Coordinates of C-alpha atoms and ligand atoms in Angstrom, one line a residue:
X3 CA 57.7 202.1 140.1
X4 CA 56.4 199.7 143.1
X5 CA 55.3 201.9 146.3
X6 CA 56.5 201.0 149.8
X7 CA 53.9 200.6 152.2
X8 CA 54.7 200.4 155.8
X9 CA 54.1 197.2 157.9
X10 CA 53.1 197.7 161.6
X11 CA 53.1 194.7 163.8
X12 CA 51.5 194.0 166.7
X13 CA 52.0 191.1 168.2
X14 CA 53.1 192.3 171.6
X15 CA 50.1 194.1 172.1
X16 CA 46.9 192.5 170.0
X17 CA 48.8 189.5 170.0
X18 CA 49.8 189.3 173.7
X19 CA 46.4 190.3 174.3
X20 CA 44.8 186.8 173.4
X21 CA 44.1 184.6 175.4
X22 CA 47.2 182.0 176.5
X23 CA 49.6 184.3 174.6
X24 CA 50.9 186.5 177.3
X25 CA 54.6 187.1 177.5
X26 CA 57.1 188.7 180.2
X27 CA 58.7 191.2 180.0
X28 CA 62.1 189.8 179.2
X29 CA 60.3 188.1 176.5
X30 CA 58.5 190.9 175.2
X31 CA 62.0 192.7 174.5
X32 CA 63.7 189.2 173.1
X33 CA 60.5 189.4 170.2
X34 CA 60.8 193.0 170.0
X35 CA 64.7 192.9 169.4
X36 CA 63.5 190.2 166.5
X37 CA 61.3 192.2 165.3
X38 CA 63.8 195.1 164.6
X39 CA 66.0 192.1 163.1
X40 CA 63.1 191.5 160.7
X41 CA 62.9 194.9 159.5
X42 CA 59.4 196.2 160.3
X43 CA 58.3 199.6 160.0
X44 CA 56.1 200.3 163.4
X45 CA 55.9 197.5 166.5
X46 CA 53.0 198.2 168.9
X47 CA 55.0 197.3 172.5
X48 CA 51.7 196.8 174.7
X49 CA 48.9 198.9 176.4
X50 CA 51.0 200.5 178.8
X51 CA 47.9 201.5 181.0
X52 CA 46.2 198.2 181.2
X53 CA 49.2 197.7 184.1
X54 CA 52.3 198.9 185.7
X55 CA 53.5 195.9 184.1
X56 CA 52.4 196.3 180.6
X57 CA 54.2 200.0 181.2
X58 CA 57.4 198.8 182.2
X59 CA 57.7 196.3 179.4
X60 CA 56.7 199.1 176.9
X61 CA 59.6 200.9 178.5
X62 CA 62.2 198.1 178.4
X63 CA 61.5 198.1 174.7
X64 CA 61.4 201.5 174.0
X65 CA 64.7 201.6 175.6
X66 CA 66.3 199.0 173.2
X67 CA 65.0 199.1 170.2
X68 CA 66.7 202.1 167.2
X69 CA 65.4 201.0 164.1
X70 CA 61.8 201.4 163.9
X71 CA 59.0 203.1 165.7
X72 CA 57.6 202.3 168.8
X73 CA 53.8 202.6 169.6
X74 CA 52.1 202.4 172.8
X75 CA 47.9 201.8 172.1
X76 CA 45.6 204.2 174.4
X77 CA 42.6 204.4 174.8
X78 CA 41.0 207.8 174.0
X79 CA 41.4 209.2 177.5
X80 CA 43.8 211.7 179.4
X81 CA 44.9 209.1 181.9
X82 CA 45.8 206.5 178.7
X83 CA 47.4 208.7 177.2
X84 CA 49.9 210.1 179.7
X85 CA 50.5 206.0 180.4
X86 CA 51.4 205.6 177.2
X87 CA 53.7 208.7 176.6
X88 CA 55.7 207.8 180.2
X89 CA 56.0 204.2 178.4
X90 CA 57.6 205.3 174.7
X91 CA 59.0 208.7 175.5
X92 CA 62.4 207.2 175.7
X93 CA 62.0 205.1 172.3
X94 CA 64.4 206.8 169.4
X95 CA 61.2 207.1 167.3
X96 CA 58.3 207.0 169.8
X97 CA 54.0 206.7 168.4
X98 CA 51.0 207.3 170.7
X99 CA 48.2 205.7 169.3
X100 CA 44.7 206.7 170.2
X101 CA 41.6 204.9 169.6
X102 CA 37.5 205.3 170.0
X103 CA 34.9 203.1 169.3
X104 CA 32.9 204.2 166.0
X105 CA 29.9 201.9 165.0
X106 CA 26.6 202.6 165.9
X107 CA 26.6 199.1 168.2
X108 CA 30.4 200.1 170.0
X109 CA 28.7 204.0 170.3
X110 CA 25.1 203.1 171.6
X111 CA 25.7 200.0 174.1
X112 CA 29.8 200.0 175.0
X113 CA 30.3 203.8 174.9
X114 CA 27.1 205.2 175.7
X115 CA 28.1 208.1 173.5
X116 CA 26.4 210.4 170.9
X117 CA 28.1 210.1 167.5
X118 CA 28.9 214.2 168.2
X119 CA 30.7 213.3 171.1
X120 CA 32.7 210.5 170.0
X121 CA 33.9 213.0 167.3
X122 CA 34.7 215.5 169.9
X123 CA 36.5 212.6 172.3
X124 CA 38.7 211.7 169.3
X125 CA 39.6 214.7 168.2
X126 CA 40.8 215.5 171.7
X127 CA 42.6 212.9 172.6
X128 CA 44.6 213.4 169.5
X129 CA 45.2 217.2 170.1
X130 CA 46.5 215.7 174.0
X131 CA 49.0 213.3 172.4
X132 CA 50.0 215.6 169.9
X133 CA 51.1 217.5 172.8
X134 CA 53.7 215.2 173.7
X135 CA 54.5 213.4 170.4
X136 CA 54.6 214.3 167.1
X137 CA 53.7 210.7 165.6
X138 CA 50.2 210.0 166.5
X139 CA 48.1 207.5 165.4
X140 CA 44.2 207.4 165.9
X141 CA 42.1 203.9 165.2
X142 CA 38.2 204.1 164.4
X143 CA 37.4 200.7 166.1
X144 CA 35.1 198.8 164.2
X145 CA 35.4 201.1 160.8
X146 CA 33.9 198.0 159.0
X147 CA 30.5 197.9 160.6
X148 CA 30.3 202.1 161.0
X149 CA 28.5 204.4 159.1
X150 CA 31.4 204.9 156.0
X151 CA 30.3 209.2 156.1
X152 CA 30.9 209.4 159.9
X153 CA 34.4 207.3 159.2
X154 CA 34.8 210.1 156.7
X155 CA 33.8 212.8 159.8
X156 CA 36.0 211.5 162.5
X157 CA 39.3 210.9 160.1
X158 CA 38.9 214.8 158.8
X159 CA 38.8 215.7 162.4
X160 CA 41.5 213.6 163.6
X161 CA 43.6 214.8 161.1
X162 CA 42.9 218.7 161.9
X163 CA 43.9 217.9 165.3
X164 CA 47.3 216.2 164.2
X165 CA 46.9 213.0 163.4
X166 CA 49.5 211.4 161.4
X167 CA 47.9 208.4 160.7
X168 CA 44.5 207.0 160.3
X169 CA 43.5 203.3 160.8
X170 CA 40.6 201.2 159.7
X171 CA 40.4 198.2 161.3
X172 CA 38.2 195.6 160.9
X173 CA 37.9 194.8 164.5
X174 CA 35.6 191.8 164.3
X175 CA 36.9 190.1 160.8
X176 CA 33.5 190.6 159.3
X177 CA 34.4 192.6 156.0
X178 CA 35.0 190.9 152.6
X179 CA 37.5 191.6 150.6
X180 CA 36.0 193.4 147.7
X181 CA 33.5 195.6 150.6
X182 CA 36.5 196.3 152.1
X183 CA 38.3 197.8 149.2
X184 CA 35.7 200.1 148.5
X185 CA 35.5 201.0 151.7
X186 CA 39.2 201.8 152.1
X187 CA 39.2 203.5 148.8
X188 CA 36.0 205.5 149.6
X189 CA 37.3 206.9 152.9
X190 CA 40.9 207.6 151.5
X191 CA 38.9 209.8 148.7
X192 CA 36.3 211.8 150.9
X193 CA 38.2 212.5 154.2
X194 CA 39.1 216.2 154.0
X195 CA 43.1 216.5 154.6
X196 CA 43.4 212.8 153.9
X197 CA 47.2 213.8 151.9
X198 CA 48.5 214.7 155.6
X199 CA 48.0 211.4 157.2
X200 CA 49.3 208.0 156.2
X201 CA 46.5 205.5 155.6
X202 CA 46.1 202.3 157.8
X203 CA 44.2 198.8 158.0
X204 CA 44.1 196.4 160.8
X205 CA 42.4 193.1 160.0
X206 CA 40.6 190.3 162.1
X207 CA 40.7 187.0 161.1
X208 CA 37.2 185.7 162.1
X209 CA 36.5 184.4 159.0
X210 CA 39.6 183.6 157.7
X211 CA 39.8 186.5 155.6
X212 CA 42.2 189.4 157.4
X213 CA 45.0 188.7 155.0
X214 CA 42.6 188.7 151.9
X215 CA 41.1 192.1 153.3
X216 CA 44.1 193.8 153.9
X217 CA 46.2 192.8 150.6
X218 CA 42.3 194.1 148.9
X219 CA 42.8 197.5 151.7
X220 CA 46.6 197.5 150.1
X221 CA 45.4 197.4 146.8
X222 CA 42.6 200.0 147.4
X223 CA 45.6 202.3 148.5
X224 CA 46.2 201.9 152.1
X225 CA 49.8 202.9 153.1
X226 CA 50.4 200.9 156.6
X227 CA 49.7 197.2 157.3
X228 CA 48.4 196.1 160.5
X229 CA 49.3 192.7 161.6
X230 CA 51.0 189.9 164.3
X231 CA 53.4 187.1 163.5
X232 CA 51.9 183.9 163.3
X233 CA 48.2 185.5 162.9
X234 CA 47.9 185.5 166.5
X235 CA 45.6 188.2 167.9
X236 CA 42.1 188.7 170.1
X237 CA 40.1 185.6 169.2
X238 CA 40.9 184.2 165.9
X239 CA 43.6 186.0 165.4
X240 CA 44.7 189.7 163.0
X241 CA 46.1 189.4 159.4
X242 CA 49.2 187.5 159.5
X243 CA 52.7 189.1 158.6
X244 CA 54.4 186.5 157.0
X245 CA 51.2 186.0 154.8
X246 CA 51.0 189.6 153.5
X247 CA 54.9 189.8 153.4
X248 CA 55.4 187.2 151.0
X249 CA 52.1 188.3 149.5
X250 CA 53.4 191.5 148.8
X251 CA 57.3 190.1 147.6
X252 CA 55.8 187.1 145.4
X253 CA 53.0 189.5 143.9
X254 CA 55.5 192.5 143.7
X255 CA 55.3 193.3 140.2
X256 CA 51.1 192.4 140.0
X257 CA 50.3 194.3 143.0
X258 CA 53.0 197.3 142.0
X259 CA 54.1 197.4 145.6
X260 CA 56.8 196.8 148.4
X261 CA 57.7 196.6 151.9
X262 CA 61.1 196.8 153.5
X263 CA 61.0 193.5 155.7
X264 CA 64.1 191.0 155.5
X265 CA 61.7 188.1 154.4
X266 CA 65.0 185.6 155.3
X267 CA 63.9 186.8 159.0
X268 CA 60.6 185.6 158.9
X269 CA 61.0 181.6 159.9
X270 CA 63.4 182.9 163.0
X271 CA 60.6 184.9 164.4
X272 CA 57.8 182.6 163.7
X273 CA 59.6 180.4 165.8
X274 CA 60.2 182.9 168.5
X275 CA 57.4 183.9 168.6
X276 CA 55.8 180.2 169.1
X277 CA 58.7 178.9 171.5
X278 CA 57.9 182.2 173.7
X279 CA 54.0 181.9 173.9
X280 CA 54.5 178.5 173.8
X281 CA 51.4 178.5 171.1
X282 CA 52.5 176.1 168.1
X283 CA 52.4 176.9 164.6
X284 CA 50.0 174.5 162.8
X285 CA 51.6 172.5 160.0
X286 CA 49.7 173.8 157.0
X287 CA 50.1 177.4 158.0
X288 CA 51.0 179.5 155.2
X289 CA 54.6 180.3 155.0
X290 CA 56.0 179.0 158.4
X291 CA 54.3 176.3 159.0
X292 CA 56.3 172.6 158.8
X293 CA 54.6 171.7 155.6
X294 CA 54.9 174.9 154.2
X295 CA 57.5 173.6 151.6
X296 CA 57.4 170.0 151.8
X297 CA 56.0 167.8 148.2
X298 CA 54.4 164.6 149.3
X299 CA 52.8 163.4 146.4
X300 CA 55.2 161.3 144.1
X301 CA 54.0 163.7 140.9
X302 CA 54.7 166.9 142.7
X303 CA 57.8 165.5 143.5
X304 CA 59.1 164.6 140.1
X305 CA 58.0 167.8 139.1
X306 CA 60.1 169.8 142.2
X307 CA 63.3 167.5 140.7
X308 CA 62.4 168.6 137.2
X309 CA 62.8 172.4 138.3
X310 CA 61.7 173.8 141.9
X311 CA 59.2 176.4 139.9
X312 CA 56.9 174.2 138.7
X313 CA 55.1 173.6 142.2
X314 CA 57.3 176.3 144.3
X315 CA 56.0 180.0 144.1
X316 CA 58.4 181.5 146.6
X317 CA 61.9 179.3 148.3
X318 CA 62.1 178.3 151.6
X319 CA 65.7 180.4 151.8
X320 CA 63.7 183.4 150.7
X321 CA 61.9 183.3 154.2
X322 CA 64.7 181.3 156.0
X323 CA 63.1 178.0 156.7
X324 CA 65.4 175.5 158.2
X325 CA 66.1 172.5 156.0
X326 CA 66.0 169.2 158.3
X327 CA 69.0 167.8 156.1
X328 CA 72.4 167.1 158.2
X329 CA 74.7 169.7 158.9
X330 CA 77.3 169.0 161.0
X331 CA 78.1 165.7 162.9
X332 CA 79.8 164.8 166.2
X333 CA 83.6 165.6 164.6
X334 CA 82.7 168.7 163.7
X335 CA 84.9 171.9 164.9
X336 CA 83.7 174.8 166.6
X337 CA 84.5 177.0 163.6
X338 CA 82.4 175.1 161.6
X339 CA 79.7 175.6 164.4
X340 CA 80.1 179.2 164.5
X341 CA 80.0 179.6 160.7
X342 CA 76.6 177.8 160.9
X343 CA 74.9 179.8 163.4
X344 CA 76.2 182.5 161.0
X345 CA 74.2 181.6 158.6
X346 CA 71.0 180.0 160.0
X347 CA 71.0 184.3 161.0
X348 CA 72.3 184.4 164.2
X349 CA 74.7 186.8 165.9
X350 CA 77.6 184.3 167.5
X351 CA 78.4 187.9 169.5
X352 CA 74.8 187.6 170.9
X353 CA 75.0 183.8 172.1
X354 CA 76.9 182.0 174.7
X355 CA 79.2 180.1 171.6
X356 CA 80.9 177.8 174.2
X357 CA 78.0 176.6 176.0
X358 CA 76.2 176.1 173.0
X359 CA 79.1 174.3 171.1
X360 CA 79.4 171.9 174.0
X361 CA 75.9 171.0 174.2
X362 CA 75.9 170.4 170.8
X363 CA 78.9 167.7 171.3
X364 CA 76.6 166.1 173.7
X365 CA 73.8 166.0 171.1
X366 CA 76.1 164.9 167.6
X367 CA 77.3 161.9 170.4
X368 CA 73.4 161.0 170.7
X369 CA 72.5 161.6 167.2
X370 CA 73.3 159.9 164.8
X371 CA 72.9 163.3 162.3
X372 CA 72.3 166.4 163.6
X373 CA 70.6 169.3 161.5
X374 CA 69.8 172.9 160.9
X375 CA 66.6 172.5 163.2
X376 CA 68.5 171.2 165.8
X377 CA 71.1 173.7 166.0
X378 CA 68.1 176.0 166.0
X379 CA 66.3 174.4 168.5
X380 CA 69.5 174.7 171.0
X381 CA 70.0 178.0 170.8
X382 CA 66.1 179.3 170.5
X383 CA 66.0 176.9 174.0
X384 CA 69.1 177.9 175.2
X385 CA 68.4 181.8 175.4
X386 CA 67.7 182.8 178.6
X387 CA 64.9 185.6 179.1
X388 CA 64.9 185.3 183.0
X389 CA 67.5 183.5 185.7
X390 CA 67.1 180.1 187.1
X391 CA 65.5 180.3 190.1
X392 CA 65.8 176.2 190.0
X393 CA 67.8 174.3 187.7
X394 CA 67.2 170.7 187.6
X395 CA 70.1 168.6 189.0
X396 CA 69.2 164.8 188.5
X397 CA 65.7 162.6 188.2
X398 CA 64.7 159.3 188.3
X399 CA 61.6 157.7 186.8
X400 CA 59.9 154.2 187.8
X401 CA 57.1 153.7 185.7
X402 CA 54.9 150.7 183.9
X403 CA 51.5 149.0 183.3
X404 CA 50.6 147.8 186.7
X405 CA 51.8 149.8 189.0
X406 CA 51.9 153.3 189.9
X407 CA 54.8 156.3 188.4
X408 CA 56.9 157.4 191.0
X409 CA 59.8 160.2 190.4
X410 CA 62.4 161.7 192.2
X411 CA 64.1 164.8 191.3
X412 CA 66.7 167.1 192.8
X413 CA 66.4 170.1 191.8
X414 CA 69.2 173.3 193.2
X415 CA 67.8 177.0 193.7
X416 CA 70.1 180.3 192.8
X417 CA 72.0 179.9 196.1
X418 CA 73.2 176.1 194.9
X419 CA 70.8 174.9 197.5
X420 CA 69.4 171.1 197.0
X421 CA 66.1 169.6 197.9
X422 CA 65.1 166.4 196.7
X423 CA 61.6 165.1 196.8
X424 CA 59.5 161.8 195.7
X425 CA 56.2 161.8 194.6
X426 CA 53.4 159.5 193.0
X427 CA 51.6 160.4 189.8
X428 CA 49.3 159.1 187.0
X429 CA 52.0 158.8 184.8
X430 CA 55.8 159.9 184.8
X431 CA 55.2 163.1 183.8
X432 CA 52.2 163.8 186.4
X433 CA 54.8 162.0 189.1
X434 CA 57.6 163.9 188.0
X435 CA 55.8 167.5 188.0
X436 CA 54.0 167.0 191.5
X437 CA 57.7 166.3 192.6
X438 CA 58.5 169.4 191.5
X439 CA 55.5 171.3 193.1
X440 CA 56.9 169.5 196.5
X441 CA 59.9 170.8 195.8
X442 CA 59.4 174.6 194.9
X443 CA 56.5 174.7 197.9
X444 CA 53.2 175.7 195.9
X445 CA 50.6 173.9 193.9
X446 CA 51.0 174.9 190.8
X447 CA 47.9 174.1 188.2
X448 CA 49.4 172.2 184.9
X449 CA 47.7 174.0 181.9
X450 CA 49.1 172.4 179.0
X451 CA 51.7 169.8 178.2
X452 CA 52.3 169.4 175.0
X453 CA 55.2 167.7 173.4
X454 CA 56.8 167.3 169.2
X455 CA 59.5 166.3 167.8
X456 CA 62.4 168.8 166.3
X457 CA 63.2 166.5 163.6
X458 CA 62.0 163.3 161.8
X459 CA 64.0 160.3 162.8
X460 CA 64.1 157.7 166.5
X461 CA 66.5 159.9 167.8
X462 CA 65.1 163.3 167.1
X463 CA 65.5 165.9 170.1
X464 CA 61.4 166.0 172.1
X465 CA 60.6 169.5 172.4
X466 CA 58.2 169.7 175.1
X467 CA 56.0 173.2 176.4
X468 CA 54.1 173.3 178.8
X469 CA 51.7 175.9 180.4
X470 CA 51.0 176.3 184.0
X471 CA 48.8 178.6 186.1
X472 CA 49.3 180.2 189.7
X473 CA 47.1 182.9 191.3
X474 CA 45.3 182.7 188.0
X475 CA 48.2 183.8 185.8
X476 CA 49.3 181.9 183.3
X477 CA 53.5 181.3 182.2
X478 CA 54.9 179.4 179.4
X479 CA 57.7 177.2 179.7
X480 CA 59.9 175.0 176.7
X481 CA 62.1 172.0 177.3
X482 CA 64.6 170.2 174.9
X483 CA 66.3 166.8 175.0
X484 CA 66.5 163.7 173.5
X485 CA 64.6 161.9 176.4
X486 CA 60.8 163.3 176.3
X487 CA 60.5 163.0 180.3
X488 CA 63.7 165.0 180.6
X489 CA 62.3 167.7 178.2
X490 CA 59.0 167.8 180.1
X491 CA 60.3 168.3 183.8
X492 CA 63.0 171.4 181.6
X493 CA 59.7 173.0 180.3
X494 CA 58.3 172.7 183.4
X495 CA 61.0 174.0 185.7
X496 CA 61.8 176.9 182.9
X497 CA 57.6 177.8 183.2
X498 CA 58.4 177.5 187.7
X499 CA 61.7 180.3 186.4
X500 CA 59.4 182.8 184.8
X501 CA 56.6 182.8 187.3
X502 CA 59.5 183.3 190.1
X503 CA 61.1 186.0 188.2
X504 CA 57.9 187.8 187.6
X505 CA 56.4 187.4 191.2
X506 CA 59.7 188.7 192.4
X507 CA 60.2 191.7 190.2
X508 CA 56.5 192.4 189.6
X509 CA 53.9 193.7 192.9
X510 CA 51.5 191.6 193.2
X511 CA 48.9 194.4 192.2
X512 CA 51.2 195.0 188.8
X513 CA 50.7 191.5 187.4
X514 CA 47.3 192.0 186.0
X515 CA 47.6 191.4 182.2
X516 CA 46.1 193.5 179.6
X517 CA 43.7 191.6 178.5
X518 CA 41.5 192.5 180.7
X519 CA 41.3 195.9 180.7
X520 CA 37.8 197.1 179.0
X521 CA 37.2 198.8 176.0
X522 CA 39.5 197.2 174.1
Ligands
KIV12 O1 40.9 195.5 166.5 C1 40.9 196.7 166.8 O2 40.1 197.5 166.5 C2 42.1 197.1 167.5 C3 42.3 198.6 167.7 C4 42.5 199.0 169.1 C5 43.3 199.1 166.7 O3 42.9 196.3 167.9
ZN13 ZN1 42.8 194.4 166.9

């Protein structure tokens, strides 16, 4: 009989913690309330004492989320640790989980600690949390490159003081698969009271070889996966969900093992996960990215026609990829709508059906077909994670080759308000975005504009995102429409809408982001 091993994610804490990848906190609960939706076992919410806002965001989804458990990452401290219990104490099913540095490098030059006393630091800080919940976690950070006895030491110790799991991460992706299998399999076998703690990996990808360790740490008989949608994560990245998920259900009978994720959830929050850090998914990517299913060559394709198997080793349905095929057209009903949204996975009860439905008449008028990505693409664009400060009310555009862009734009604020500016620019977009800046009174620093199509075809929707920086904190914002100017100055002004939001619910002093915060 296939075993279940658990998958933990952590994309709103390792993941959030890379550079360009932050998220508010509306955000951070929108992923998290996907993530439940997907059916993981463990979600790591954030570093609650890296910031007052890190802690409230742990909070909000601690609050909201029933179905799985909730960990909050501390460092092995007092102070951490009573930050992280305030910031999951109210989750159904709440995990504290401690870490210490364990390699002679970490120990010697980042710790300056003896290897007693990290022993003695770990152990404590797990008898502390233990104190306040019975689900605690404790992380040996860089296993891979420490001594495999000491591993051996600190696990048996953790354990004694309550530890109800153990993790082995390979912090800095240097491990190979095989090494790390032995490794895995040599601590599970000499860590005395190893059979009352659940054993862990977490995987770097630095040389593209986290997934490959950890299915090799799965195989060697670790019980919990550690890993972020879309790979993201601390430089290049941790072991990538959808990778090992579809590992694990395509290899099933092989690898004699199972997970309890809803695979058909994956593509849904791949793309919320990109549309909210506004980092895209690249097209080759294993899984989720855009070429993840498609046959180019003309003998792959004969063979796909022939039957799917022969060059298909999992569906696209199995992980809900959207088909770019049309769907519905402009005389399409709004029970044919809803029936859709149905069963590209969302919850009509969630959404805002009328809106939606009517902005999808203004699209099938455009279009001459519209299709599953589009639908998607409204309603991932059209959920709201924080109110409109500004919402854009009309623009104009003069642009060519010899002269300079000019825009105009009228935006109104939350009271209904109007202001209207002009500006100059290198280019309509530049124009269009210092207009905006005039507008909205600050100087705003333009990150990254980056723009796609949702579709194939001349009349496919622009999906712009851009990324701008104020006071040296970054937002994300997305845009959609079938004119590529229109979609830049939405993605701009939703970016202005979260950076408002934040600086208005957040102190200034609480906006520091995580990723800053040493010794992790
Ligand atoms: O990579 C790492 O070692 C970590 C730990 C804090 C689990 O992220
Ligand atoms: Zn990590």
């Amino acid at each position: 009989m296939a075993r279940t091993v658990q998958i933990f994610d952590t994309t709103l804490r390792d993941g959030e913690q890379a550079p360009r990848c932050s998220m508010n906190l509306q955000e951070k609960v929108e992923v998290a309330k996907q993530l439940e939706r997907l059916g993981v076992d463990v979600m790591e919410a954030g570093f609650p004492a890296a910031s007052p806002g890190d802690l409230a965001a742990v909070k909000a989804v601690a609050a909201v989320v029933k179905n799985c458990v909730v960990a909050a990452l501390c460092r092995a401290t007092k102070g951490d640790i009573d930050a992280g219990w305030e910031a999951v104490k109210g989750a159904a099913r709440p995990r504290i989980h401690t870490f210490i540095a364990t390699s002679p490098v970490h120990m010697e030059y980042k710790l300056k600690m003896a290897p007693d006393e990290v022993v003695r630091r770990a152990a404590e800080a797990v008898a502390y949390a233990k104190t306040f919940c019975p689900d605690v976690e404790f992380s040996a950070e860089d296993a891979s490159r420490s001594d495999p006895d000491f591993l051996c030491r600190v696990f048996g110790a953790v354990i004694e003081a309550g530890a109800t799991v153990v993790n082995l991460p390979d912090t800095v992706g240097y491990a190979l698969p095989d090494e790390f299998g032995k490794l895995v399999a040599y601590v599970k076998a000499n860590t005395p009271g190893m059979e009352k703690a659940m054993f862990s990996v977490h995987c770097h990808d630095d040389l593209g070889l986290a997934v490959a360790n950890t299915m090799a740490a799965a195989a060697a008989g670790a019980d919990q996966l550690e890993c972020t949608i879309n790979g993201l994560g601390e430089r290049a990245g941790n072991a990538s969900l959808e990778e090992i998920v579809m590992g694990i259900a395509t290899r099933k009978a092989y690898l004699g093992m199972e997970c309890r994720v809803d695979t058909t959830q994956i593509y849904a929050t791949s793309r919320l996960v990109s549309k909210v850090t506004g980092v895209k998914v690249q097209p080759n990517k294993a899984v989720v990215g855009e070429n993840a299913f498609a046959h180019e060559a003309g003998i792959h394709q004969h063979g796909i026609l022939a039957n799917r198997m022969t060059y298909e080793i999992m569906t696209p349905e199995s992980v809900g990829f959207l088909s770019n095929r049309m769907v519905l057209g402009k005389h399409s009903g709004k029970h044919a709508f809803e029936e859709r949204l149905k069963s590209l996975g969302f919850d009509p009860a969630d959404l805002d059906v009328e809106d939606l439905f009517a902005r999808f008449k203004v699209l099938a008028d455009k279009k001459k077909t519209v299709s599953d990505r589009d639908i998607e693409a409204l309603v991932v664009g059209s959920s709201k994670t924080v109110p409109d400060t500004w919402k854009l009310d009309r623009w104009v555009v003069n642009s060519g080759s010899s002269l300079s862009s000019t825009c105009t734009i009228r935006l109104a604020n939350k009271s209904g308000e109007s202001r209207e500016e002009v500006a100059v620019g290198d280019g309509p977009i530049d124009a269009a975005f210092t207009a905006v800046n005039k507008i909205i009174r600050k100087d705003l620093e333009l990150d990254s504009w980056e723009m796609g199509a949702v579709t194939e075809g001349e009349d496919a929707q622009g999906e712009a995102t851009v990324k701008i920086s104020y006071d040296g904190i970054q937002w994300n914002g997305r845009g959609l429409s079938t004119d590529v100017i229109e979609a830049s100055i939405l993605a701009y002004i939703a970016a202005i809408n979260s950076m408002e939001w934040e600086l208005s619910a957040v102190s200034p002093s609480a906006r520091k982001r995580a990723g800053n915060v040493e010794g992790v």
